[in-house]
């Protein structure tokens, strides 16, 4: 039976690589993004935009939550509340809204895979990235909660925590933050989007069957727990 996936943030970087990798696996993929270039327009912050997407494309078997922003690069005491809220609205509430909208039909059909893009920042708490780090820590906790809630439904919910990946997201990241990240990474390099997509491909398949609410590292050896 052919599977269908929706990939948020699918117009760029890791999301685009996931779409390509899943298509190579034989999955029918719909990319959804606020930016041009995706199959469907989506603003993950907006509940009506998310339910509108569901109404247009119908149930899917696989949900990849890759839409995200790095948010403000500044000491916490200098972060504007609006920038903090915007980071949470996209990274955390966006993931909440897509899970809430797409998971019920997966449960009804008795099979589903949800993969949320978190970050090593969620575990480490990157200096100068408090909003990003906290918003992604919330994505990890959401993944653990939902994984447990759906554990007997056939729907598995897992997260990936990459270290810095060479994607358009990092075009605007403070060079000091990127240097720090590379210095902390034993492999001494950034990840590539297709390396994350490889893990997403496995987490989206029937090959994964006894893992849910789990966090998978893709960090060049940086993660220590
Ligand atoms: N690149 C990294 O170093 C890195 C590391 C760890 C985790 N991640 C996470 O991986 C995911 C993908 O990152 P990436 O590197 O591909 O970034 P990217 O900037 O290349 O892609 C992110 C995509 O999300 C989309 N997006 C932003 N706001 C949106 C909204 N409101 N609604 C819908 N789409 C929206 C953007 O238009 C873009 O296409 C993100 O969640 C990011 O936090 C990235």
Short mmCIF file of C-alpha atoms and ligand atoms in Angstrom, two decimals:
data_model
loop_
_atom_site.label_atom_id
_atom_site.label_comp_id
_atom_site.label_asym_id
_atom_site.label_seq_id
_atom_site.Cartn_x
_atom_site.Cartn_y
_atom_site.Cartn_z
CA UNK A 1 0.00 0.00 0.00
CA UNK A 2 1.38 3.40 -0.96
CA UNK A 3 1.95 5.81 1.88
CA UNK A 4 1.38 9.58 1.89
CA UNK A 5 3.38 12.16 3.80
CA UNK A 6 3.20 15.83 4.53
CA UNK A 7 6.45 17.68 5.20
CA UNK A 8 6.15 21.12 6.78
CA UNK A 9 9.02 23.45 5.99
CA UNK A 10 9.39 21.32 2.88
CA UNK A 11 10.52 24.18 0.65
CA UNK A 12 14.01 24.36 2.11
CA UNK A 13 16.92 22.66 3.84
CA UNK A 14 16.14 19.57 5.92
CA UNK A 15 12.44 19.54 4.95
CA UNK A 16 13.28 19.59 1.23
CA UNK A 17 15.85 16.81 1.74
CA UNK A 18 13.25 14.75 3.66
CA UNK A 19 10.74 15.21 0.84
CA UNK A 20 13.29 14.02 -1.71
CA UNK A 21 14.35 11.04 0.44
CA UNK A 22 10.76 9.94 1.15
CA UNK A 23 9.89 10.20 -2.55
CA UNK A 24 12.87 7.95 -3.27
CA UNK A 25 11.33 5.50 -0.75
CA UNK A 26 8.14 5.47 -2.87
CA UNK A 27 6.13 7.72 -0.55
CA UNK A 28 3.73 10.28 -2.08
CA UNK A 29 4.89 13.56 -0.51
CA UNK A 30 3.13 16.90 -0.10
CA UNK A 31 5.45 19.73 0.91
CA UNK A 32 3.87 22.61 2.83
CA UNK A 33 5.56 25.90 3.63
CA UNK A 34 5.01 29.59 4.19
CA UNK A 35 7.65 30.22 1.53
CA UNK A 36 7.15 29.80 -2.19
CA UNK A 37 8.25 26.56 -3.80
CA UNK A 38 6.20 24.07 -1.76
CA UNK A 39 3.21 22.06 -3.03
CA UNK A 40 0.91 23.74 -0.51
CA UNK A 41 1.02 27.08 1.28
CA UNK A 42 0.99 26.75 5.06
CA UNK A 43 1.58 29.00 8.04
CA UNK A 44 2.04 26.59 10.95
CA UNK A 45 1.29 29.42 13.42
CA UNK A 46 -2.26 29.75 12.13
CA UNK A 47 -4.77 27.06 13.22
CA UNK A 48 -7.00 27.79 10.21
CA UNK A 49 -4.08 27.44 7.84
CA UNK A 50 -3.25 24.02 9.36
CA UNK A 51 -6.84 22.72 9.29
CA UNK A 52 -7.23 24.20 5.80
CA UNK A 53 -4.25 22.13 4.67
CA UNK A 54 -5.83 19.00 6.15
CA UNK A 55 -9.14 19.77 4.42
CA UNK A 56 -7.35 20.14 1.07
CA UNK A 57 -5.01 17.14 1.19
CA UNK A 58 -6.86 14.76 3.53
CA UNK A 59 -5.32 12.17 5.88
CA UNK A 60 -1.64 11.28 5.62
CA UNK A 61 0.34 8.37 7.03
CA UNK A 62 3.46 10.37 7.79
CA UNK A 63 3.88 13.86 9.26
CA UNK A 64 7.32 15.48 9.26
CA UNK A 65 7.48 18.72 11.25
CA UNK A 66 10.45 20.57 9.81
CA UNK A 67 9.09 24.14 9.66
CA UNK A 68 11.12 26.23 12.06
CA UNK A 69 13.06 29.41 12.68
CA UNK A 70 16.23 30.07 14.64
CA UNK A 71 14.74 33.13 16.34
CA UNK A 72 16.70 35.91 18.01
CA UNK A 73 20.47 35.52 18.47
CA UNK A 74 20.99 37.66 21.58
CA UNK A 75 21.50 37.44 25.32
CA UNK A 76 18.23 36.47 26.99
CA UNK A 77 17.96 39.79 28.79
CA UNK A 78 17.92 41.57 25.42
CA UNK A 79 15.34 39.34 23.72
CA UNK A 80 12.08 41.08 22.78
CA UNK A 81 8.95 39.36 24.00
CA UNK A 82 7.53 39.52 20.46
CA UNK A 83 10.58 37.69 19.05
CA UNK A 84 10.34 35.09 21.84
CA UNK A 85 6.64 34.55 21.09
CA UNK A 86 7.20 34.33 17.33
CA UNK A 87 9.86 31.64 17.85
CA UNK A 88 7.52 29.61 20.04
CA UNK A 89 4.56 30.21 17.70
CA UNK A 90 6.42 28.62 14.79
CA UNK A 91 8.62 25.99 16.43
CA UNK A 92 6.38 24.81 19.27
CA UNK A 93 2.78 25.83 18.58
CA UNK A 94 3.23 24.93 14.91
CA UNK A 95 4.28 21.41 15.86
CA UNK A 96 1.38 21.19 18.33
CA UNK A 97 -1.14 22.31 15.70
CA UNK A 98 -0.01 19.93 12.95
CA UNK A 99 0.10 16.97 15.38
CA UNK A 100 -3.35 17.87 16.72
CA UNK A 101 -4.76 18.13 13.20
CA UNK A 102 -3.15 15.13 11.46
CA UNK A 103 -2.78 12.54 14.27
CA UNK A 104 -6.49 11.62 14.74
CA UNK A 105 -6.87 10.22 11.20
CA UNK A 106 -3.63 8.26 11.64
CA UNK A 107 -5.05 6.73 14.82
CA UNK A 108 -8.31 5.86 13.04
CA UNK A 109 -6.34 4.07 10.32
CA UNK A 110 -4.14 2.32 12.90
CA UNK A 111 -0.78 3.34 11.43
CA UNK A 112 1.19 6.55 11.43
CA UNK A 113 4.61 8.06 11.88
CA UNK A 114 5.28 11.56 13.18
CA UNK A 115 8.81 12.96 13.18
CA UNK A 116 9.48 16.30 14.87
CA UNK A 117 12.64 18.29 14.22
CA UNK A 118 14.00 19.36 17.60
CA UNK A 119 17.65 20.35 18.08
CA UNK A 120 20.74 19.68 20.17
CA UNK A 121 20.06 23.23 21.43
CA UNK A 122 17.04 21.79 23.25
CA UNK A 123 19.26 19.54 25.34
CA UNK A 124 22.27 21.83 25.76
CA UNK A 125 20.62 25.25 25.97
CA UNK A 126 22.73 27.26 23.52
CA UNK A 127 23.91 30.61 24.85
CA UNK A 128 22.50 33.50 22.79
CA UNK A 129 19.69 31.23 21.54
CA UNK A 130 17.40 30.99 24.57
CA UNK A 131 14.14 31.26 22.63
CA UNK A 132 15.22 28.66 20.09
CA UNK A 133 16.61 26.30 22.74
CA UNK A 134 13.50 26.57 24.93
CA UNK A 135 11.09 26.22 21.99
CA UNK A 136 12.86 23.04 20.86
CA UNK A 137 12.98 21.64 24.41
CA UNK A 138 9.20 22.01 24.35
CA UNK A 139 9.12 20.06 21.07
CA UNK A 140 11.01 17.22 22.79
CA UNK A 141 8.57 17.18 25.72
CA UNK A 142 5.58 17.34 23.36
CA UNK A 143 7.03 14.37 21.43
CA UNK A 144 7.42 12.36 24.64
CA UNK A 145 3.87 13.16 25.79
CA UNK A 146 2.23 12.38 22.46
CA UNK A 147 4.35 9.26 21.97
CA UNK A 148 3.03 7.87 25.26
CA UNK A 149 -0.55 8.96 24.54
CA UNK A 150 -0.58 7.17 21.17
CA UNK A 151 1.62 4.20 22.12
CA UNK A 152 -1.05 1.56 21.48
CA UNK A 153 -2.56 3.11 18.34
CA UNK A 154 0.05 2.14 15.74
CA UNK A 155 1.13 5.79 15.51
CA UNK A 156 4.74 6.36 16.55
CA UNK A 157 5.98 9.85 17.45
CA UNK A 158 9.70 10.55 17.57
CA UNK A 159 12.02 13.53 17.44
CA UNK A 160 15.44 14.20 15.98
CA UNK A 161 17.95 16.49 17.68
CA UNK A 162 20.52 17.57 15.09
CA UNK A 163 23.58 19.70 15.76
CA UNK A 164 24.23 22.48 13.23
CA UNK A 165 23.29 21.47 9.70
CA UNK A 166 24.44 23.29 6.56
CA UNK A 167 21.10 24.69 5.40
CA UNK A 168 19.63 28.12 4.57
CA UNK A 169 18.58 28.43 8.23
CA UNK A 170 22.17 29.05 9.21
CA UNK A 171 22.72 31.76 6.62
CA UNK A 172 21.72 34.35 9.26
CA UNK A 173 23.05 32.58 12.35
CA UNK A 174 25.67 34.51 14.30
CA UNK A 175 29.09 33.14 13.12
CA UNK A 176 30.16 32.98 16.78
CA UNK A 177 27.34 30.54 17.51
CA UNK A 178 28.28 28.37 14.53
CA UNK A 179 31.97 28.35 15.52
CA UNK A 180 31.01 27.30 19.04
CA UNK A 181 28.83 24.53 17.66
CA UNK A 182 31.61 23.15 15.44
CA UNK A 183 34.09 23.32 18.30
CA UNK A 184 31.72 21.19 20.40
CA UNK A 185 31.23 18.65 17.62
CA UNK A 186 33.77 15.80 17.67
CA UNK A 187 33.37 15.27 13.90
CA UNK A 188 34.35 18.95 13.45
CA UNK A 189 31.84 19.63 10.72
CA UNK A 190 28.23 20.57 10.15
CA UNK A 191 25.67 17.94 9.24
CA UNK A 192 24.16 17.75 5.78
CA UNK A 193 20.37 17.88 5.25
CA UNK A 194 20.44 14.47 3.54
CA UNK A 195 22.06 12.93 6.63
CA UNK A 196 19.06 14.05 8.70
CA UNK A 197 16.69 12.88 5.96
CA UNK A 198 18.17 9.38 6.16
CA UNK A 199 17.14 9.13 9.82
CA UNK A 200 13.74 10.64 9.02
CA UNK A 201 13.25 8.00 6.33
CA UNK A 202 13.79 5.21 8.87
CA UNK A 203 11.60 6.86 11.51
CA UNK A 204 8.85 7.22 8.87
CA UNK A 205 8.85 3.54 7.94
CA UNK A 206 7.58 0.24 9.30
CA UNK A 207 11.20 -0.65 10.08
CA UNK A 208 10.81 1.34 13.30
CA UNK A 209 8.32 -0.50 15.48
CA UNK A 210 9.40 -0.40 19.14
CA UNK A 211 10.38 3.28 19.50
CA UNK A 212 8.07 6.12 20.34
CA UNK A 213 8.45 9.33 22.29
CA UNK A 214 12.17 8.98 21.65
CA UNK A 215 14.81 11.53 20.70
CA UNK A 216 17.40 10.54 18.10
CA UNK A 217 20.65 12.45 17.95
CA UNK A 218 22.31 13.43 14.69
CA UNK A 219 25.08 15.54 16.09
CA UNK A 220 28.47 14.33 14.88
CA UNK A 221 29.17 12.96 18.34
CA UNK A 222 28.24 16.16 20.21
CA UNK A 223 25.30 14.75 22.18
CA UNK A 224 26.39 13.13 25.42
CA UNK A 225 22.95 12.09 26.67
N1 LIG B 1 19.88 23.80 10.25
C1 LIG B 1 20.23 23.46 11.47
O1 LIG B 1 21.36 23.70 11.91
C2 LIG B 1 19.25 22.76 12.37
C3 LIG B 1 19.75 22.11 13.50
C4 LIG B 1 18.85 21.50 14.37
C5 LIG B 1 17.50 21.54 14.10
N2 LIG B 1 17.05 22.17 12.97
C6 LIG B 1 15.61 22.21 12.76
O2 LIG B 1 15.30 21.55 11.54
C7 LIG B 1 14.16 22.17 10.94
C8 LIG B 1 14.49 22.53 9.51
O3 LIG B 1 15.54 23.47 9.50
P1 LIG B 1 16.33 23.84 8.17
O4 LIG B 1 17.75 23.86 8.51
O5 LIG B 1 15.84 23.02 7.04
O6 LIG B 1 15.85 25.36 8.00
P2 LIG B 1 15.38 26.15 6.70
O7 LIG B 1 15.33 27.58 7.07
O8 LIG B 1 16.21 25.75 5.53
O9 LIG B 1 13.90 25.59 6.48
C9 LIG B 1 12.86 25.91 7.37
C10 LIG B 1 11.59 26.05 6.57
O10 LIG B 1 10.52 26.37 7.48
C11 LIG B 1 9.68 27.28 6.81
N3 LIG B 1 8.87 28.05 7.75
C12 LIG B 1 9.26 29.05 8.58
N4 LIG B 1 8.20 29.57 9.22
C13 LIG B 1 7.12 28.87 8.79
C14 LIG B 1 5.74 28.95 9.08
N5 LIG B 1 5.25 29.87 9.94
N6 LIG B 1 4.90 28.08 8.47
C15 LIG B 1 5.37 27.18 7.57
N7 LIG B 1 6.68 27.08 7.24
C16 LIG B 1 7.53 27.92 7.85
C17 LIG B 1 10.64 28.19 6.04
O11 LIG B 1 9.98 28.92 5.01
C18 LIG B 1 11.65 27.18 5.52
O12 LIG B 1 11.31 26.71 4.24
C19 LIG B 1 13.81 23.37 11.82
O13 LIG B 1 12.76 23.04 12.68
C20 LIG B 1 15.09 23.62 12.57
O14 LIG B 1 14.87 24.27 13.80
C21 LIG B 1 17.89 22.77 12.11
#
